[in-house]
XYZ file of C-alpha atoms in Angstrom:
413
model
C 69.092 -14.321 25.475
C 66.451 -12.114 23.865
C 64.946 -11.470 27.289
C 68.301 -10.138 28.585
C 68.721 -7.904 25.522
C 65.209 -6.565 25.936
C 65.875 -5.870 29.638
C 69.141 -4.067 28.853
C 67.349 -1.956 26.208
C 64.886 -0.850 28.893
C 67.656 -0.257 31.453
C 69.593 1.888 28.959
C 66.551 4.159 28.532
C 66.653 5.110 32.232
C 67.770 8.719 32.723
C 69.082 8.049 36.243
C 67.194 11.106 37.560
C 68.691 12.886 40.578
C 65.188 13.172 42.007
C 63.664 9.845 40.915
C 59.883 10.122 40.632
C 59.672 6.362 39.948
C 60.972 5.667 43.443
C 58.493 8.133 44.961
C 55.672 6.392 43.101
C 56.621 3.014 44.607
C 54.780 2.261 47.900
C 57.851 0.395 49.183
C 60.344 2.978 47.878
C 62.371 0.552 45.728
C 65.771 2.148 44.902
C 65.041 1.884 41.162
C 67.844 4.083 39.695
C 70.470 2.335 41.883
C 69.238 -1.118 40.857
C 69.330 -0.154 37.159
C 72.799 1.362 37.583
C 74.116 -1.881 39.109
C 72.578 -3.927 36.294
C 74.199 -1.710 33.652
C 77.542 -2.203 35.432
C 77.074 -6.002 35.103
C 76.477 -6.299 38.855
C 73.323 -8.399 38.624
C 73.817 -10.176 41.965
C 74.236 -6.890 43.824
C 71.117 -5.501 42.121
C 69.211 -8.657 43.093
C 70.389 -8.480 46.696
C 69.281 -4.835 46.874
C 65.799 -5.718 45.558
C 65.248 -8.600 48.022
C 66.676 -6.635 50.932
C 64.141 -3.863 50.317
C 61.203 -6.104 49.353
C 61.201 -9.829 50.211
C 58.387 -10.300 47.662
C 60.164 -8.594 44.758
C 59.618 -11.613 42.436
C 55.872 -11.345 43.092
C 55.548 -7.545 42.950
C 57.426 -7.344 39.643
C 54.628 -9.450 38.123
C 51.431 -8.209 39.777
C 51.977 -4.622 40.992
C 49.852 -1.878 39.478
C 52.962 -0.485 37.714
C 50.993 1.938 35.555
C 50.007 3.909 38.690
C 53.220 3.403 40.634
C 56.862 3.247 39.425
C 56.149 3.337 35.683
C 53.287 5.808 36.083
C 55.679 8.305 37.675
C 58.550 7.894 35.193
C 59.472 11.206 33.513
C 59.794 9.489 30.114
C 56.135 8.458 30.384
C 55.030 12.099 30.129
C 55.721 12.194 26.373
C 56.266 8.572 25.424
C 56.744 5.128 26.960
C 58.028 4.989 30.551
C 60.949 2.750 31.493
C 59.254 -0.599 32.144
C 60.866 -1.338 35.472
C 58.518 -4.302 36.013
C 60.367 -6.201 33.245
C 63.773 -5.242 34.677
C 62.761 -6.171 38.250
C 61.294 -9.506 37.147
C 64.452 -10.449 35.235
C 66.877 -9.448 38.012
C 64.873 -10.937 40.899
C 64.041 -14.253 39.205
C 67.630 -14.708 37.940
C 69.175 -13.831 41.293
C 66.618 -15.875 43.289
C 68.127 -19.168 42.173
C 71.534 -18.075 43.505
C 70.295 -17.400 47.015
C 71.894 -19.994 49.226
C 72.312 -18.174 52.528
C 71.090 -20.327 55.403
C 69.342 -19.195 58.588
C 70.725 -16.322 60.655
C 72.258 -17.321 64.028
C 69.292 -18.143 66.275
C 68.460 -15.913 69.234
C 66.264 -18.708 70.639
C 63.105 -16.546 70.739
C 59.938 -18.009 69.229
C 57.580 -15.938 67.069
C 54.307 -17.156 65.521
C 52.932 -16.007 62.168
C 49.252 -16.728 61.517
C 48.535 -16.746 57.785
C 51.064 -16.904 54.951
C 49.800 -14.266 52.553
C 51.972 -11.288 51.495
C 52.040 -9.786 55.019
C 52.748 -13.092 56.790
C 55.527 -14.137 54.402
C 57.189 -10.698 54.631
C 57.166 -10.644 58.426
C 58.338 -14.266 58.669
C 61.345 -13.476 56.445
C 62.211 -10.225 58.253
C 61.961 -11.823 61.719
C 64.085 -14.792 60.573
C 66.719 -12.354 59.272
C 66.935 -11.017 62.849
C 67.468 -14.517 64.248
C 63.985 -15.289 65.593
C 62.637 -18.879 65.533
C 59.623 -18.456 63.251
C 56.668 -20.806 62.828
C 53.995 -20.081 60.224
C 50.472 -21.407 60.831
C 48.585 -21.666 57.533
C 44.944 -22.797 57.332
C 45.297 -24.034 53.746
C 47.616 -26.747 52.472
C 50.179 -24.450 50.840
C 51.690 -21.040 51.571
C 50.837 -17.890 49.649
C 47.373 -16.917 50.837
C 45.696 -14.647 48.306
C 48.795 -14.899 46.065
C 48.228 -18.623 45.554
C 44.486 -18.945 46.037
C 43.236 -15.658 44.644
C 45.479 -14.738 41.690
C 45.349 -16.859 38.526
C 48.360 -18.841 37.286
C 48.613 -16.741 34.101
C 49.286 -13.636 36.209
C 51.382 -15.201 38.954
C 52.825 -18.689 38.331
C 52.628 -20.955 41.400
C 56.313 -21.831 40.809
C 57.228 -18.293 42.005
C 55.551 -19.040 45.361
C 57.119 -22.497 45.595
C 60.515 -20.840 45.087
C 59.784 -18.329 47.876
C 58.828 -21.223 50.184
C 62.073 -23.054 49.471
C 64.552 -20.156 49.267
C 63.137 -17.740 51.824
C 61.300 -19.882 54.316
C 62.703 -23.411 54.436
C 66.334 -22.373 53.856
C 66.028 -19.753 56.596
C 64.835 -22.397 59.064
C 61.244 -21.135 59.164
C 58.823 -23.916 60.141
C 55.455 -24.195 58.393
C 52.348 -25.867 59.813
C 49.888 -26.241 56.933
C 46.163 -27.017 57.370
C 46.265 -25.421 60.828
C 43.627 -22.837 61.633
C 44.352 -20.738 64.710
C 41.111 -20.361 66.633
C 40.146 -23.990 66.017
C 42.188 -26.720 67.817
C 44.943 -24.236 68.752
C 44.059 -20.754 69.982
C 46.087 -17.584 70.386
C 46.350 -18.192 74.157
C 47.942 -21.603 73.506
C 50.703 -19.939 71.458
C 51.645 -17.643 74.348
C 51.387 -20.553 76.813
C 53.884 -22.461 74.645
C 56.413 -19.640 74.879
C 55.910 -17.652 71.681
C 56.943 -14.102 72.591
C 54.907 -12.355 69.868
C 52.180 -13.383 67.438
C 51.500 -11.816 64.072
C 48.052 -12.153 62.476
C 47.833 -11.791 58.702
C 44.810 -13.925 57.920
C 43.551 -11.870 54.985
C 39.944 -11.406 53.868
C 38.369 -14.618 52.603
C 34.666 -14.145 53.291
C 32.900 -13.002 50.105
C 30.667 -9.955 50.329
C 27.090 -10.831 49.408
C 24.759 -8.977 47.064
C 21.880 -9.773 49.454
C 19.389 -10.340 46.647
C 16.972 -13.193 45.968
C 18.476 -16.301 44.363
C 22.016 -15.908 45.720
C 22.029 -19.462 47.127
C 21.176 -21.143 43.786
C 23.465 -23.861 42.431
C 24.703 -21.872 39.437
C 25.862 -18.905 41.552
C 29.464 -18.657 42.796
C 31.687 -16.136 44.593
C 34.880 -14.916 42.879
C 37.201 -15.612 45.826
C 35.944 -19.217 46.032
C 36.208 -19.749 42.278
C 39.782 -18.427 42.045
C 40.727 -20.799 44.889
C 40.435 -23.733 42.487
C 38.783 -23.003 39.110
C 39.263 -26.594 37.881
C 36.429 -27.943 40.042
C 33.775 -25.598 38.579
C 31.539 -26.303 35.578
C 30.410 -22.845 34.508
C 28.994 -23.600 31.053
C 29.207 -21.504 27.888
C 27.771 -18.232 29.170
C 28.935 -16.505 32.361
C 27.796 -13.269 33.981
C 30.325 -11.628 36.319
C 28.797 -9.109 38.721
C 31.519 -6.585 39.537
C 34.279 -4.834 37.583
C 37.336 -4.753 39.856
C 40.649 -6.548 39.335
C 39.257 -9.775 40.848
C 36.363 -9.643 38.364
C 38.906 -9.377 35.511
C 40.778 -12.387 36.938
C 37.545 -14.388 37.140
C 36.415 -13.452 33.611
C 39.805 -14.248 32.051
C 40.051 -17.523 34.000
C 36.539 -18.586 32.897
C 37.533 -18.052 29.247
C 40.631 -20.185 29.792
C 38.447 -22.935 31.260
C 36.111 -23.224 28.290
C 33.413 -20.559 28.758
C 32.771 -18.734 25.485
C 30.624 -15.746 26.421
C 31.720 -13.792 29.515
C 30.276 -10.392 30.469
C 31.140 -8.168 33.444
C 28.356 -5.946 34.798
C 29.258 -2.673 36.490
C 27.060 -0.323 38.545
C 28.896 2.710 37.163
C 30.105 3.744 33.712
C 33.699 3.315 34.832
C 35.405 -0.006 35.468
C 37.103 -0.163 38.892
C 39.891 -2.473 37.644
C 43.240 -1.063 36.557
C 43.491 0.019 32.927
C 46.062 -2.716 32.354
C 43.784 -5.517 33.616
C 40.768 -4.063 31.816
C 42.644 -3.874 28.498
C 43.786 -7.508 28.789
C 40.242 -8.654 29.594
C 38.878 -6.737 26.580
C 41.608 -8.126 24.341
C 40.729 -11.660 25.396
C 37.049 -11.198 24.598
C 35.420 -10.222 27.891
C 32.378 -7.966 27.330
C 31.204 -5.143 29.566
C 27.803 -3.715 30.501
C 27.574 -0.471 32.459
C 25.031 1.127 34.801
C 23.320 -2.162 35.582
C 22.197 -3.226 39.067
C 21.374 -6.875 39.790
C 17.996 -7.143 41.545
C 17.308 -10.905 41.443
C 18.948 -14.144 40.337
C 16.747 -16.832 38.767
C 17.495 -20.327 37.431
C 17.583 -18.793 33.942
C 19.820 -15.807 34.637
C 20.004 -12.404 36.333
C 17.428 -9.631 36.384
C 19.204 -6.282 35.984
C 17.795 -2.774 36.487
C 19.191 0.197 34.574
C 20.856 3.005 36.508
C 21.090 6.658 35.501
C 24.412 8.181 36.464
C 24.547 11.914 37.098
C 27.647 14.076 36.542
C 28.463 13.934 40.273
C 28.336 10.120 40.209
C 24.984 9.654 41.956
C 22.983 6.708 40.650
C 19.210 6.596 40.160
C 17.285 3.418 39.426
C 15.155 3.469 36.280
C 11.728 2.079 37.172
C 10.287 -0.434 34.727
C 13.714 -1.224 33.195
C 14.109 -4.680 34.773
C 15.404 -7.160 32.187
C 16.305 -10.837 32.530
C 19.680 -11.645 30.993
C 20.078 -15.386 30.469
C 23.232 -17.150 31.598
C 24.586 -20.568 32.600
C 26.491 -19.323 35.649
C 26.684 -16.202 37.790
C 29.944 -15.084 39.422
C 29.706 -12.498 42.234
C 32.842 -10.382 42.582
C 32.190 -7.469 44.947
C 35.186 -7.790 47.330
C 35.607 -9.712 50.578
C 35.654 -9.292 54.344
C 37.439 -11.174 57.156
C 36.568 -14.549 58.705
C 36.244 -13.884 62.428
C 37.574 -17.143 63.920
C 40.493 -15.576 65.819
C 38.523 -12.559 67.075
C 35.686 -14.813 68.264
C 37.992 -17.184 70.146
C 40.381 -14.692 71.778
C 39.856 -12.341 74.702
C 41.110 -8.771 74.525
C 41.359 -8.522 70.750
C 39.391 -5.579 69.348
C 37.877 -5.567 65.877
C 36.020 -2.954 63.840
C 32.317 -3.278 62.996
C 33.331 -4.949 59.738
C 35.333 -7.528 61.693
C 38.726 -6.140 60.644
C 41.335 -6.181 63.399
C 42.068 -2.858 65.058
C 45.766 -2.021 64.865
C 47.882 1.138 64.985
C 50.367 2.340 62.306
C 52.887 -0.263 63.449
C 50.437 -3.166 63.641
C 49.984 -3.215 67.443
C 46.537 -4.614 68.317
C 44.589 -4.068 71.555
C 46.328 -7.095 73.068
C 50.037 -6.781 73.991
C 52.259 -9.070 71.963
C 49.678 -9.507 69.190
C 50.380 -7.692 65.937
C 48.447 -7.574 62.680
C 48.692 -6.114 59.194
C 47.690 -6.781 55.620
C 44.094 -7.086 54.468
C 42.786 -8.276 57.866
C 43.578 -4.750 59.172
C 43.156 -2.514 56.138
C 40.611 -4.414 54.053
C 41.543 -5.700 50.598
C 44.539 -3.669 49.388
C 47.517 -4.279 47.100
C 50.367 -6.712 47.732
C 53.080 -4.046 47.696
C 51.157 -1.967 50.282
C 50.909 -5.054 52.514
C 54.675 -5.619 52.219
C 55.527 -1.963 52.906
C 53.285 -1.845 56.011
C 54.611 -5.215 57.213
C 58.195 -3.902 57.277
C 57.109 -1.386 59.941
C 55.252 -4.107 61.851
C 58.274 -6.447 61.923
C 60.344 -3.628 63.436
C 57.628 -2.955 66.061
C 57.515 -6.678 66.963
C 61.292 -6.736 67.355
C 61.222 -3.648 69.610
C 58.352 -5.081 71.698
C 60.166 -8.403 72.296
C 63.497 -6.731 73.092
C 61.953 -4.228 75.547
C 60.069 -7.063 77.271
C 63.293 -9.023 77.635
C 65.090 -5.941 78.989
C 62.343 -5.414 81.577
C 62.696 -8.984 82.797
C 66.465 -8.836 83.283
């Protein structure tokens, strides 16, 4: 009950601006004032429907979006005081309404579409294509759906139950088939999908290959990559003291997870004097006891710890190494968190699919790749970005896939 009161208090603070900056600040253009208006009129189900219609991953985005830079960061009330915390309102409406969603699959048009990867982009496109009546099959290389949402974001930020609910309500109830533990490019290739009658294929395989530091000692047994650790933290024995190299949002997730798994002394090392992570994530990490060291460059990893070199940072941001400043900082484990790149299985096993030098798939604004009928979006095209950006881009891609299939059918009749 308190939660509902708290949500209504926030909703009542909304000014209902004629020119809503909050909506402009949202990458997916959520109709925030309209949703709040419906809630205040006791039309929770209509507000929930509006949220899901605009953003199939509304339950996820309400929890993990960078609200301080987006909807809430643009709220007029935030100029002089606290903004309306739409994240709280969205989370309450979407999670309450989610359990009422009982609509089954749309009437089938009999056309098969394949989705490779079930991260934010894959889930979004699967749902949107199913809404249009397509027969959708998701091919997921891991054992459960969610991609980076499940295997890269800790439980305390995004409970796995939210993803399980999406699988049940949005995928299974809409007749979407899921093939887990199936890597396209291994036993089944892209060509096999077209041979079996899929009329379009979407690739949203994400970026799972950790970027390396390329320094001595990176293969030692006490060194781990953030993306691998977040996959399943329970299987790691990090010890009391942990050094995290990197200061982005993933580094905050790793540091906070390590503390929750028994490490007592966790320090993030940053090349610059500014942390890359959002202020929100940084403040939580600090609150929980994570320490920070700035202007430090790792030069070698030893069995005892990491050798760091000091960096001088000029006003314009240029960094200069300080000779003779190398210092060994002892630690039990080292966690490398400097972003990820793509695994190239599909590109390497498919003809006519162009990739950039970094291995990212080449695609236009609507996700069309160099091969007709193959579409891509999400991190495998843009590099690691935010969930809400992946969803917003994927809405355009789903429309382009629909148009491609329909024009192909028209040409054949």
